[in-house]
Coordinates of C-alpha atoms in Angstrom, one line a residue:
Chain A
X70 CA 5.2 -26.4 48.0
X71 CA 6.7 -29.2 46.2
X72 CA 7.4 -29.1 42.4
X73 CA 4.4 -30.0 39.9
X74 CA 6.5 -32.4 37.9
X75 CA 8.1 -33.9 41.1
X76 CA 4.3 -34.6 42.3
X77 CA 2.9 -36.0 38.7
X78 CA 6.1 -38.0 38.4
X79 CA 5.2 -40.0 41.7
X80 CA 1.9 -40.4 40.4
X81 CA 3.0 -41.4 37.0
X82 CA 4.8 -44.2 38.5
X83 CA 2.4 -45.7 40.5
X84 CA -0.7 -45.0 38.2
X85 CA 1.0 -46.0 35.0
X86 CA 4.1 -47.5 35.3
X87 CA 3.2 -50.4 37.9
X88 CA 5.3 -48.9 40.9
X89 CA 4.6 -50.8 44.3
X90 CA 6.0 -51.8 47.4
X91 CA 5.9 -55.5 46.8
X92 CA 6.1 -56.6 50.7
X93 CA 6.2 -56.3 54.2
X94 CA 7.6 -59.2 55.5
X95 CA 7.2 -59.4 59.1
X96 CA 10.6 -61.8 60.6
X97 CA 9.5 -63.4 63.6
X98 CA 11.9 -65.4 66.3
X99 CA 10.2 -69.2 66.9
X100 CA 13.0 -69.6 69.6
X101 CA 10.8 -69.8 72.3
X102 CA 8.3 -71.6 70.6
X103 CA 10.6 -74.9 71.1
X104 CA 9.0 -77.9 73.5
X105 CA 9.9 -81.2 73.9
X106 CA 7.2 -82.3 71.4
X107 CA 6.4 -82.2 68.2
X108 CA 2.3 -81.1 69.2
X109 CA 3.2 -78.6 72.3
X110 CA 5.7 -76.3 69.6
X111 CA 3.1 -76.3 67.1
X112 CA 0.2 -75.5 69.7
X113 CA 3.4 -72.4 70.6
X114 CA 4.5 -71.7 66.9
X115 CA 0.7 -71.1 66.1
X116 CA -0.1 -68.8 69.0
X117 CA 2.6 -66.8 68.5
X118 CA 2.5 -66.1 64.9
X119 CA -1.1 -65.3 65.9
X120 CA 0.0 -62.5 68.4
X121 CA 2.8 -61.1 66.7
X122 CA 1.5 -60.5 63.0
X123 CA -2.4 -60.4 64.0
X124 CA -2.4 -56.6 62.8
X125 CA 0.5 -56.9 59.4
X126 CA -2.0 -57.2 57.0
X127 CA -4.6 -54.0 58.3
X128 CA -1.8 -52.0 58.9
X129 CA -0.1 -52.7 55.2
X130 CA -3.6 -51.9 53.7
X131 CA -4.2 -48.4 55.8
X132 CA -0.5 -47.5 54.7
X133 CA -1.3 -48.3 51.6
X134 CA -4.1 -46.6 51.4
X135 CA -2.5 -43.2 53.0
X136 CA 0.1 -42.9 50.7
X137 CA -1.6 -44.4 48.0
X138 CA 1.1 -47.1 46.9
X139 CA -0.1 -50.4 46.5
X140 CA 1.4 -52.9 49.0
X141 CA 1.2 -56.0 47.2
X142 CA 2.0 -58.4 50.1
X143 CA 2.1 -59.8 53.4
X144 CA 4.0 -61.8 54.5
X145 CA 5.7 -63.7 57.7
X146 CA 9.4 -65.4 57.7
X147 CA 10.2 -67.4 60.5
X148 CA 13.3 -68.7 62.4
X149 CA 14.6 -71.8 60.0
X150 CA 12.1 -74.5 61.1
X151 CA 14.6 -77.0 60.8
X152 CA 15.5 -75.8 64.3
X153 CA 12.3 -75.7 65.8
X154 CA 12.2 -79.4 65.0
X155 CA 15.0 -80.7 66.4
X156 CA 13.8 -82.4 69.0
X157 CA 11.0 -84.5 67.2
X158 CA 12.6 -85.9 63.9
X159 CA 10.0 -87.3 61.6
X160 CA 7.0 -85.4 63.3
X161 CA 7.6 -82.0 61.4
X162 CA 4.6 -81.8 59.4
X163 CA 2.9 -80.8 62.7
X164 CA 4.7 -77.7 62.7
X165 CA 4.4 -76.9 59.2
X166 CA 0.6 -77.6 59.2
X167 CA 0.8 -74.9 62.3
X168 CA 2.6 -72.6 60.5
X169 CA 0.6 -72.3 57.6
X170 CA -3.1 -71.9 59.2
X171 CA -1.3 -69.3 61.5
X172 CA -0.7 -67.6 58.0
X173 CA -3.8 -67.8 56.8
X174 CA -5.1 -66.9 60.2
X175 CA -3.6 -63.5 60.2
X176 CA -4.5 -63.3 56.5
X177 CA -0.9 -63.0 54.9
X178 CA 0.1 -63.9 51.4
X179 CA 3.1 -66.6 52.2
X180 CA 4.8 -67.8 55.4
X181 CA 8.2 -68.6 54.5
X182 CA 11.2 -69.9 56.7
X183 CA 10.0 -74.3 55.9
X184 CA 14.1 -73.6 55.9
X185 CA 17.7 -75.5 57.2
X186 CA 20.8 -74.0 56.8
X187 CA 23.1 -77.3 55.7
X188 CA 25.8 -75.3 53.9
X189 CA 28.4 -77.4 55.9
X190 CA 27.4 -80.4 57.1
X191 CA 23.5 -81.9 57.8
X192 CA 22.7 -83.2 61.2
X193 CA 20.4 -86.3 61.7
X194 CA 17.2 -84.0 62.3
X195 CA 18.1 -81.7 59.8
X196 CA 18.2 -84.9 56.8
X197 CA 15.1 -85.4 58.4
X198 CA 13.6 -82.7 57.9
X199 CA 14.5 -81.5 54.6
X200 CA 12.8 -85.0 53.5
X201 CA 9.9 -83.8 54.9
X202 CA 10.0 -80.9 52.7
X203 CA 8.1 -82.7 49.9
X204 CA 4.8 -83.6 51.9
X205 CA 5.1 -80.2 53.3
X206 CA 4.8 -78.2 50.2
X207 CA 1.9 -80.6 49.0
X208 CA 0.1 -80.5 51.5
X209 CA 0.2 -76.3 52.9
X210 CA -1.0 -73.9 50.9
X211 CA 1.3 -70.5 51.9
X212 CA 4.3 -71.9 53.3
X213 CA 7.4 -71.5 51.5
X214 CA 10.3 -73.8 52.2
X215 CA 14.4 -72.8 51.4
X216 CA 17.6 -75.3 52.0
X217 CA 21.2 -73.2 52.1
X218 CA 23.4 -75.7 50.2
X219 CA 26.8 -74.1 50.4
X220 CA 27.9 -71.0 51.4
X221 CA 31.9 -68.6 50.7
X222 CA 33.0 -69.6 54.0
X223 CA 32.0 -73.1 54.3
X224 CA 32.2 -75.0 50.6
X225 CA 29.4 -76.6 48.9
X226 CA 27.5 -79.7 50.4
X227 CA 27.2 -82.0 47.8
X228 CA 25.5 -84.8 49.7
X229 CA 23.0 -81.7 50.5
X230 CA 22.8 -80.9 46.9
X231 CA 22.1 -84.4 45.4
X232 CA 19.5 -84.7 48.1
X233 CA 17.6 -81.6 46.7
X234 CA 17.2 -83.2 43.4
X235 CA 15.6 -85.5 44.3
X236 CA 13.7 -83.7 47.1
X237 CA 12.8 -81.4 44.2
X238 CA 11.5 -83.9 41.9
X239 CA 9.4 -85.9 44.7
X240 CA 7.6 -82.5 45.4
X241 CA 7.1 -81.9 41.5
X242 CA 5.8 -85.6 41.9
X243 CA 3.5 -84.9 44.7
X244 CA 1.8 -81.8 43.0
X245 CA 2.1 -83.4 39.8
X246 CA -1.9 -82.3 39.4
X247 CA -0.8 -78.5 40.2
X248 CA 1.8 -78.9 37.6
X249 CA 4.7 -79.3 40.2
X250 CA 3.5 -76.3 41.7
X251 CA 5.1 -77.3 45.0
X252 CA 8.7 -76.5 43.7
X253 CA 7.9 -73.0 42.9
X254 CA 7.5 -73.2 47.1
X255 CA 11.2 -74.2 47.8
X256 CA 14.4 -72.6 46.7
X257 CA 17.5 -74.0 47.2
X258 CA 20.5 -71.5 48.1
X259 CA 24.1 -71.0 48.6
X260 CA 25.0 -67.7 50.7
X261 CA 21.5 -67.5 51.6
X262 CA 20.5 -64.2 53.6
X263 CA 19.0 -63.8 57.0
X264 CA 16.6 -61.0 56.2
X265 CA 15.4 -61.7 52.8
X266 CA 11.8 -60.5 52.5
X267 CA 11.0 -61.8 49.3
X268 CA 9.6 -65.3 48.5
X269 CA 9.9 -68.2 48.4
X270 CA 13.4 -67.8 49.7
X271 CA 12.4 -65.8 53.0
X272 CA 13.5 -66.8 56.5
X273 CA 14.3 -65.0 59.7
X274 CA 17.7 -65.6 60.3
X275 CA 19.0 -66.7 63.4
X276 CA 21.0 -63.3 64.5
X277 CA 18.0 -61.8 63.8
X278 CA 15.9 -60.2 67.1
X279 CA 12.6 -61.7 68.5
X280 CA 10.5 -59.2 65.7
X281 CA 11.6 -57.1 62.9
X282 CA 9.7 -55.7 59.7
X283 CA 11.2 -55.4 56.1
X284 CA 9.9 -54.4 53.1
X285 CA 11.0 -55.3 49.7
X286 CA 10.2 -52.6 46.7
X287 CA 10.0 -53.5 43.1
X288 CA 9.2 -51.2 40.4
X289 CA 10.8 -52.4 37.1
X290 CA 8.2 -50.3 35.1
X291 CA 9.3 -47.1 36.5
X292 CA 13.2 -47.7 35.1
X293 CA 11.8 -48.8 32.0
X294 CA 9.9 -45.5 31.4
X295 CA 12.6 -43.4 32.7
X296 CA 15.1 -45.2 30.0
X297 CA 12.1 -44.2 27.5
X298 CA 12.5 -40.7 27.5
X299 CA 16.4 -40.9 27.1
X300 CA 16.6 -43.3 23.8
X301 CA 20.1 -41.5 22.9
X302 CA 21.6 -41.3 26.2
X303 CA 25.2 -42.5 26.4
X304 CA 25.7 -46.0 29.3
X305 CA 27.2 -43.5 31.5
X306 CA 23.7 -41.5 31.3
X307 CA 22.0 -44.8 31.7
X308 CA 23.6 -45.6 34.6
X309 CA 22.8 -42.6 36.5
X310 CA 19.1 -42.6 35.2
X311 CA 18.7 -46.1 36.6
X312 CA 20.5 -44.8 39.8
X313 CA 18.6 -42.2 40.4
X314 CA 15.1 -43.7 39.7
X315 CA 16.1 -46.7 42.4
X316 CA 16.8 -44.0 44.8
X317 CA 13.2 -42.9 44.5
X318 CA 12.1 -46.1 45.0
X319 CA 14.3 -47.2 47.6
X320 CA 13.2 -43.7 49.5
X321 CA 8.9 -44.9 49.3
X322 CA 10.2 -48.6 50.6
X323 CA 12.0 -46.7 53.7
X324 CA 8.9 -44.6 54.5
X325 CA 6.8 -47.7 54.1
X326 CA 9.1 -49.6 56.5
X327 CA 9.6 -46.8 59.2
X328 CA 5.7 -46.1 59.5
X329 CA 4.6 -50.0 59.3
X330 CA 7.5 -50.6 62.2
X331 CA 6.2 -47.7 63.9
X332 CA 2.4 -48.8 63.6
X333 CA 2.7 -52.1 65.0
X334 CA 5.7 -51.4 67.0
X335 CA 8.6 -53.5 66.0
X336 CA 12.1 -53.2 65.5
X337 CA 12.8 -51.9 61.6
X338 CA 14.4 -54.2 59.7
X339 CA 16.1 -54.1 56.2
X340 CA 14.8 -52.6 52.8
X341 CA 15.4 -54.9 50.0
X342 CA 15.4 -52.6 47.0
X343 CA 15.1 -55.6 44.3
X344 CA 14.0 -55.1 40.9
X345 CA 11.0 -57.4 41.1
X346 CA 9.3 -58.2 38.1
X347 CA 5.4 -59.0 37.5
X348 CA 4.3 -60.9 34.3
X349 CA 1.8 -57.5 33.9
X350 CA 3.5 -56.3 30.5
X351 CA 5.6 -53.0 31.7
X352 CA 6.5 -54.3 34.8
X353 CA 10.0 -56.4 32.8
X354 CA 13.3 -56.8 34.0
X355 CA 13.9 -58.2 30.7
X356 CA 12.0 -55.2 29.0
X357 CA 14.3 -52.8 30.5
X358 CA 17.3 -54.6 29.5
X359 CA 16.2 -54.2 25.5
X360 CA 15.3 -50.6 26.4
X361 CA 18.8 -50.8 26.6
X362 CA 19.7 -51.8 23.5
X363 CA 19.2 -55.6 23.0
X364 CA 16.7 -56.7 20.2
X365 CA 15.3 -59.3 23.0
X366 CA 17.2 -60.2 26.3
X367 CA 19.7 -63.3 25.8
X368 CA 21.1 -62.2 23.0
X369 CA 24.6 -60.9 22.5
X370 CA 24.9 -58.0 25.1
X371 CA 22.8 -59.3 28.1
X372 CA 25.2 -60.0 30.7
X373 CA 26.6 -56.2 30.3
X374 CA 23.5 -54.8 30.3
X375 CA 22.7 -56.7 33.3
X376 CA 25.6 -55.9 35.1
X377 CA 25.2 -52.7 34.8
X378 CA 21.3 -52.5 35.6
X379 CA 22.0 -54.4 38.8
X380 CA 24.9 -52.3 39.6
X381 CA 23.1 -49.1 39.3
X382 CA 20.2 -50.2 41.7
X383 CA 22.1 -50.9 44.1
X384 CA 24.0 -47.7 44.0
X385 CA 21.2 -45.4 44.1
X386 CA 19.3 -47.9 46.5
X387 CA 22.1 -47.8 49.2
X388 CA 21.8 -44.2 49.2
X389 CA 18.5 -43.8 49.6
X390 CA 18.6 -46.3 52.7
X391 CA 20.7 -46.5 55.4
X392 CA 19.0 -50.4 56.4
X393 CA 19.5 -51.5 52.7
X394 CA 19.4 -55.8 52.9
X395 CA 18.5 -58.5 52.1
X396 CA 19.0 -59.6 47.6
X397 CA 19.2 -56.0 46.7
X398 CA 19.3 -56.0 43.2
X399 CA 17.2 -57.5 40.2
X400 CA 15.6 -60.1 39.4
X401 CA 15.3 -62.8 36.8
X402 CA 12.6 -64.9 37.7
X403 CA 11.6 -66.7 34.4
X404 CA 7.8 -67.3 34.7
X405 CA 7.0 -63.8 36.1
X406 CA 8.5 -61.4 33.8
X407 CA 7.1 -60.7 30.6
X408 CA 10.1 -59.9 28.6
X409 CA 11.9 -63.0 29.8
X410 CA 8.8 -65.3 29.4
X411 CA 8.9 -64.0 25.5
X412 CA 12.9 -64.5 25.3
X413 CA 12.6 -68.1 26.3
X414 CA 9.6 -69.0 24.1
X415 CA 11.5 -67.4 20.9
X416 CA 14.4 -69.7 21.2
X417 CA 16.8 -66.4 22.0
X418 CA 17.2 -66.9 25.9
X419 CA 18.4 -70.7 26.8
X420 CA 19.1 -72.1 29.9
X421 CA 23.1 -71.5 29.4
X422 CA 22.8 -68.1 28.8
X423 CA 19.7 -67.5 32.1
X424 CA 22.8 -69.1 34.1
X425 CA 25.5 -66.7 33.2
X426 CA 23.6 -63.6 34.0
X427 CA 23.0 -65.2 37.4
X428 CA 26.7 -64.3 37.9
X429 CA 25.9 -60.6 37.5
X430 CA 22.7 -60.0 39.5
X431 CA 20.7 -60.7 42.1
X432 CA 19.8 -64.1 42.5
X433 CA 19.5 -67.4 40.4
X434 CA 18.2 -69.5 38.3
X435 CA 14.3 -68.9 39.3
X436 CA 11.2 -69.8 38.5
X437 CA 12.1 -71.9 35.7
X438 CA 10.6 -74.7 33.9
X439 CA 12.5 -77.4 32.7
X440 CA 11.2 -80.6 31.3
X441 CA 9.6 -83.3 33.6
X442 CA 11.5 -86.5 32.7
X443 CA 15.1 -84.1 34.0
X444 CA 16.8 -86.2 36.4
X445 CA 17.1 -85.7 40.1
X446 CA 20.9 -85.7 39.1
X447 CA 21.0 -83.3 36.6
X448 CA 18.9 -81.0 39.2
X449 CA 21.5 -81.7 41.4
X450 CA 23.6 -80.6 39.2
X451 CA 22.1 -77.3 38.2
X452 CA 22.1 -76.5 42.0
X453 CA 25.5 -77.0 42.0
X454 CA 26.8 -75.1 39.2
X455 CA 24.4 -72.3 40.5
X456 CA 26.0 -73.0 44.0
X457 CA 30.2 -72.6 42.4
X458 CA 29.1 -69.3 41.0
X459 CA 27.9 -67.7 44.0
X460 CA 30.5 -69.5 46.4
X461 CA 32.9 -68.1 44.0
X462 CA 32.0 -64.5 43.7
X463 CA 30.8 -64.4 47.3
X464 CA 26.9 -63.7 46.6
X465 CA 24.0 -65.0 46.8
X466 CA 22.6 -67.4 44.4
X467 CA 19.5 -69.9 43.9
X468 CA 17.5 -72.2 41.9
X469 CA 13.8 -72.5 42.1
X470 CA 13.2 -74.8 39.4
X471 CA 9.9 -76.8 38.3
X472 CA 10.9 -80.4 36.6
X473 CA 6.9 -80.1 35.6
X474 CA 5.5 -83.2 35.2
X475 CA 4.6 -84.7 31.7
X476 CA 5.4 -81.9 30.2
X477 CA 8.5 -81.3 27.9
X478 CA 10.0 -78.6 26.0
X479 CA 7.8 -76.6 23.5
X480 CA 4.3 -77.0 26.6
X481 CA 3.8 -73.8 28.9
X482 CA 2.9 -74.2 32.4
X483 CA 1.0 -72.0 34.2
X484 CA 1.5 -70.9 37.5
X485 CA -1.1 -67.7 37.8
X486 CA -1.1 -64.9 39.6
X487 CA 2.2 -63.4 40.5
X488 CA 4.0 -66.2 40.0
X489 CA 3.2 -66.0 36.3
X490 CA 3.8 -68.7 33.7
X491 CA 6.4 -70.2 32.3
X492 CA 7.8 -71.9 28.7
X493 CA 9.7 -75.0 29.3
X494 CA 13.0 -74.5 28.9
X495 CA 15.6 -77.2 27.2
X496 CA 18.1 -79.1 30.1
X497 CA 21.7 -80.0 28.8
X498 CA 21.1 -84.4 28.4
X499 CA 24.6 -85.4 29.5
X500 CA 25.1 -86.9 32.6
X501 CA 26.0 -85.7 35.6
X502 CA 25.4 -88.6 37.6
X503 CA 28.5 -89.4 38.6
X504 CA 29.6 -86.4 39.9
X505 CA 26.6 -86.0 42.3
X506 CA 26.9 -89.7 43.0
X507 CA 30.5 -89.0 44.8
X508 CA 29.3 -86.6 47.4
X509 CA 31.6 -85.1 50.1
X510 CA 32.2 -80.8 49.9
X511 CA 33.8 -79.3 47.0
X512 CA 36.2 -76.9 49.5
X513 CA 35.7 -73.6 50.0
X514 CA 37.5 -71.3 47.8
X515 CA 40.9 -69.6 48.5
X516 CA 39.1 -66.1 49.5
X517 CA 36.6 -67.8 51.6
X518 CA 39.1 -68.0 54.4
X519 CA 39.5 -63.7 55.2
X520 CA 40.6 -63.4 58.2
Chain B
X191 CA -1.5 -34.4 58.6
X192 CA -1.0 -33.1 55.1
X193 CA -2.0 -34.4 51.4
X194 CA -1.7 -33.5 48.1
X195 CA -4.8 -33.7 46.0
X196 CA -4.4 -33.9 42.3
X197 CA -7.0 -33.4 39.7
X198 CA -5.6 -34.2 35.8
X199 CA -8.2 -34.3 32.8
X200 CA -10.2 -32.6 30.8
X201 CA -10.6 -28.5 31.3
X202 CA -14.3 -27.7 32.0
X203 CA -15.9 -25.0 33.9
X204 CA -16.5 -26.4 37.9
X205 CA -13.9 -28.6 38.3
X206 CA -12.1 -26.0 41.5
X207 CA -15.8 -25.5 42.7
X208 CA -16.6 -29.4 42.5
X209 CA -13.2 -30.3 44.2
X210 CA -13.4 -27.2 47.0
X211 CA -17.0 -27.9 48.0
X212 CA -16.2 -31.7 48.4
X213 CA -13.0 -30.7 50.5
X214 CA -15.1 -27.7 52.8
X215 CA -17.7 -30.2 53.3
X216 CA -15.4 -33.0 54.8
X217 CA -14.1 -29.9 56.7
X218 CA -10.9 -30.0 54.5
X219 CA -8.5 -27.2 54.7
X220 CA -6.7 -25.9 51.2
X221 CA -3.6 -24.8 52.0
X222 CA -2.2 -24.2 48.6
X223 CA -3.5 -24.4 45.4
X224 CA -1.7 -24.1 41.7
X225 CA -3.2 -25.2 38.4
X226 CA -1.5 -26.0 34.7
X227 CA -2.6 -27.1 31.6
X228 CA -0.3 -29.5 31.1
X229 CA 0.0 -31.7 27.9
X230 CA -3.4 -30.2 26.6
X231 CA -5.0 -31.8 30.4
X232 CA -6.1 -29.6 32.9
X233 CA -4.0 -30.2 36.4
X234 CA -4.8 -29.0 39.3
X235 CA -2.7 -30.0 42.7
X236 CA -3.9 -28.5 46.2
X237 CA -1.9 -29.0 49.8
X238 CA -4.4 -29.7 51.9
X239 CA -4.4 -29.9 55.9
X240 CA -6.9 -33.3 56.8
X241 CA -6.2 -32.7 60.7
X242 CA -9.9 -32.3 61.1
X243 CA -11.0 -34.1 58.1
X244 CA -14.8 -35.2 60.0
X245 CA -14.2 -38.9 57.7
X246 CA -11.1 -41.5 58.2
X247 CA -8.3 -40.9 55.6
X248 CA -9.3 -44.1 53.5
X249 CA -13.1 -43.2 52.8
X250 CA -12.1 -39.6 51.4
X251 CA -9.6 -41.2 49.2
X252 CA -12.8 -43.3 48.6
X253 CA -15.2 -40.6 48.2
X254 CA -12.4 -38.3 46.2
X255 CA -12.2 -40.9 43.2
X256 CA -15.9 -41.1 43.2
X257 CA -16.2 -37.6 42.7
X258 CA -13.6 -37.8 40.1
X259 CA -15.8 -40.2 38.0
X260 CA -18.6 -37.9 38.7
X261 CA -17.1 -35.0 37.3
X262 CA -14.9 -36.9 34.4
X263 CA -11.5 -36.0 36.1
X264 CA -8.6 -38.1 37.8
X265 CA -8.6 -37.6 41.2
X266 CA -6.3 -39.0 43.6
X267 CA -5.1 -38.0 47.0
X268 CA -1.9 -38.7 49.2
X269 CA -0.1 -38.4 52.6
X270 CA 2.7 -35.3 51.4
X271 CA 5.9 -37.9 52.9
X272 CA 5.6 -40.2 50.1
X273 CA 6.1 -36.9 47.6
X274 CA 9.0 -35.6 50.2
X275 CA 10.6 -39.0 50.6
X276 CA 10.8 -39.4 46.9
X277 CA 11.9 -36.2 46.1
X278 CA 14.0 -34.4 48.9
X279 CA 17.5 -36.0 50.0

C-alpha cells in the first residue's frame, strides 16, 4: 500500500495549498474548414468545433472528479485564423463570431487561436486581419486573439509591432466600458509556440495534427509550502525542493492528459508544466520568490531568485514528462498573482524591473496595467523591447498589456475572476516615436542563423 | 478500479463503523485499511476496490463528503493513479 505521508501530501496540496490542473486545452486543425467565403467557413469552423470538443468539458469534470483535482478549464485553440481567412479579407468577423458561440456551445472557458504569425513579413490578408482584431475582441466574449511579432530565426517586424500599438489601444478604446478588458484578450509574441495551452496566448500551430489535447498544470501554492518547511535550507536545497515538487506536479498533469486523450480519443499532446498563478492568496509566484528570501519581489535579488525558480521547474517537470511543451516555466502575470499585485502597489516592483525578469522565465510582460493616455508608440515600443529579449536569448516572450482607459497611475482596475486585478503601473514618458515611426526588421541576430 | 478513502479529524468512537457501513452498503470492497493519530487528528486511509460499487464514481465521492459532515470528519476519496503517478518514478 502506498505511504501515509505520500497519500496526505497529495491531499494537502490540493485541499490546502491550491494545487490544480489549470487546463485541457483541446488544439483543433480548421484546415479543412477553408471555403471560398467568408459565411460557408464559418458555417464549417462552427460545426466542426461542435463535433470535435462537444464532450471536452464532461470529460474534464468526470476526471476531475475521479481523481479529485480540480480542472479549472476548458479550453479550445484553433489553427491561426489568420489563415482560415485568407480568402475573404475584411469579412473575418464572420469567423470569429463562429468561433466564439461554437465555444460557448461546447461550454469551454476560452477559444483562443483569433492568431497570425507575421514574425517576417505581413501579407495583404494578414494586415487585414490583425485590424480586425479590435472589433473582434469587443465584440466575442471567449475568444482570445495572439499576433507573433518576431521570432530567433526571422528578426523582429517592426511595421508588425507599431501596428499592435495601436491595435492595442483601439481595443482598450473599444471596451473602454470593460476597462479595456479586450486587451487582456490579445497577446502579442515573439517566438510564439504552437502548442501553448494556456491563454490568451493559445493557438494550434500549424505542424500540429487534425486533434490533440494538452494540459497545462499550475500549482504555485504547493512550492510555496514545500519552501515553508525548509526556512534554513541552503539554494542548492531550494533548488532541488522546487525540482522535486514540479515533478509531482508535472506527473498529475500527465495522468490528466493521457486519460482525457484516451476518453475522447485524441492524439496526446504536450504538458505545459507552468507555474501559474491565481490572485487566491497562496497561490503566488511572487510569494514563493520572498519565501526565498526577498522582503517583497522586485527588490534587490529577484531576477536570481527567479532564474532559479524557473530553472528548477523545468528540470523536475521534464522528468516527470516525456511530452513536456508548450511555456514551461513560471509565470508573472501582474493582475493575477497576489504577491506581484502587492509589489506593484508598494512602489517596490516597477515596470523596469517586471521587464528584466522576463529575461529569466517564462513569458512576458503580462497582464499589466499601464496608464490610459500611453501612446500607441510607446506600446509599440514595449513590444519591441520585450520582442529583442526573447529574439536574443532564443525564447519565448510576450506582452499583454491594458493601456486602461481614463485611468492613470495610483487607480486599480479590476479584471475579476482569474484574471485578477491589477495597480496601474508607471510607463517610461520619453518618446519612442521615432523609432517605431522607421519600420522595416531589426535583423535577426548572429545565432539565429544555426545551420 | 481502486481508491483511496481518507478520513482526518477528530478521534470519536464510530468513525471505522460509520465509514465501513457506508462503503458495504454501496457494495464497496476494503482492501486495506491503516489508521494514525497524526498531529493530535485521527487518520484513517483505506484501499478500496469500487469495481462493483452499485453508484457512479462521482455520487460516492458525493455521498462520502456528506457523510463526512455527518459524522464531523474530512472525507475524501480518489482514483489510486493520481497517488502512484505522484509518488512512484
Amino acid at each position: 500500500m502506498l505511504n501515509t505521508n505520500n497519500i496526505l501530501e497529495t491531499i494537502n496540496m490540493v485541499e490546502k495549498e491550491h494545487f490544480d490542473v489549470r487546463t485541457i486545452t483541446m488544439g483543433l486543425s480548421l484546415f479543412g474548414c477553408i471555403r471560398a467565403t467568408a459565411k460557408e467557413t464559418a458555417t464549417a469552423v462552427y460545426d466542426l468545433v461542435c463535433k470535435r470538443a462537444q464532450k471536452l468539458v464532461e470529460t474534464g469534470e468526470k476526471l476531475s472528479i475521479q481523481y479529485g483535482v480540480p480542472i479549472v478549464n476548458k479550453r479550445v485553440s484553433v489553427t491561426p485564423a489568420s489563415l482560415i481567412c485568407a480568402n475573404f479579407p475584411g469579412e473575418e468577423l464572420l469567423v470569429a463570431k463562429a468561433l466564439d458561440n461554437a465555444g460557448k456551445a461546447v461550454g469551454v472557458d476560452f477559444l483562443g487561436g483569433y492568431s497570425a504569425l507575421v514574425h517576417k513579413q505581413m501579407t495583404a490578408f494578414e494586415r487585414s486581419f490583425i485590424n480586425s482584431i479590435p472589433e473582434v475582441l469587443a465584440t466575442t466574449d471567449i475568444l482570445c486573439s495572439s499576433v507573433n511579432i518576431g521570432s530567433t530565426r526571422a528578426g523582429i517586424n517592426m511595421d508588425a509591432v507599431a501596428l499592435m500599438g495601436k491595435i492595442i489601444k483601439q481595443t482598450a478604446g473599444l471596451t473602454a466600458d470593460r476597462d479595456g478588458f479586450g486587451c487582456a484578450k490579445l497577446v502579442t509574441f515573439c517566438n510564439a509556440v504552437e502548442d501553448n495551452p494556456f491563454m490568451a496566448g493559445a493557438f494550434h500551430g500549424v505542424g500540429e495534427g487534425d486533434a490533440v489535447i494538452s494540459v497545462g498544470v499550475s500549482g504555485p501554492g504547493v512550492v510555496h509550502n514545500a519552501l515553508k518547511h525548509h526556512p534554513d535550507a541552503d539554494l542548492t536545497e531550494v533548488a532541488e525542493i522546487i525540482k522535486k515538487t514540479a515533478f509531482k506536479i508535472t506527473r498529475v498533469g500527465q495522468l490528466i492528459a493521457d486519460k482525457a486523450s484516451e476518453a475522447l480519443g485524441v492524439s496526446k499532446g504536450i504538458v505545459d508544466l507552468s507555474l501559474a498563478p491565481t490572485p487566491l492568496i497562496g497561490d503566488s509566484v511572487g510569494h514563493i520568490l520572498e519565501e526565498i528570501g526577498l522582503g517583497q519581489v522586485g527588490t534587490h535579488g529577484t531576477i536570481a531568485c527567479l532564474a532559479l525558480l524557473n530553472d528548477a521547474v523545468k528540470k523536475g517537470g521534464i522528468m516527470a514528462s516525456s511530452r513536456v511543451g508548450g511555456l514551461s516555466g513560471a509565470f508573472i502575470p501582474v493582475s493575477e498573482d497576489a504577491g506581484m499585485i502587492d509589489a506593484v502597489s508598494s512602489g517596490c516592483l516597477n515596470y523596469e524591473k517586471l521587464e528584466a525578469m522576463t529575461s529569466v522565465c517564462s513569458v512576458g510582460i503580462d497582464m499589466v496595467a499601464v496608464p490610459g493616455d500611453t501612446s500607441a508608440e510607446t506600446i509599440s515600443a514595449m513590444i519591441a523591447d520585450e520582442a529583442a529579449i526573447g529574439m536574443v536569448n532564443n525564447k519565448t516572450t510576450a506582452v499583454r498589456v491594458i493601456p486602461v482607459p481614463n485611468k492613470t497611475v495610483g487607480d486599480v482596475v479590476h479584471f475579476g475572476g482569474l484574471l485578477g486585478s491589477a495597480p496601474i503601473i508607471a510607463v517610461n514618458k520619453s518618446s519612442s516615436a521615432k523609432l517605431i515611426g522607421r519600420g522595416g526588421r531589426i535583423p535577426a541576430p548572429i545565432h539565429g542563423n544555426k545551420n | 478500479m481502486k481508491a483511496i478513502l481518507t478520513v482526518i479529524g477528530q478521534d470519536k468512537p464510530g468513525i471505522i463503523a460509520g465509514v465501513s457501513t457506508f462503503l458495504a452498503q454501496h457494495n464497496v470492497n476494503i482492501e486495506d485499511i491503516s489508521q494514525t493519530i497524526l498531529q493530535d487528528k485521527f487518520t484513517m486511509i483505506m484501499m478500496v476496490n469500487v469495481a462493483n460499487c452499485d453508484v457512479e464514481f462521482g455520487t460516492l465521492v458525493a455521498q462520502s463528503e456528506q457523510l463526512g459532515k455527518q459524522i464531523g470528519v474530512a472525507i475524501s476519496i480518489r482514483h489510486e493513479d493520481i497517488f502512484n503517478a505522484m509518488h512512484t518514478i
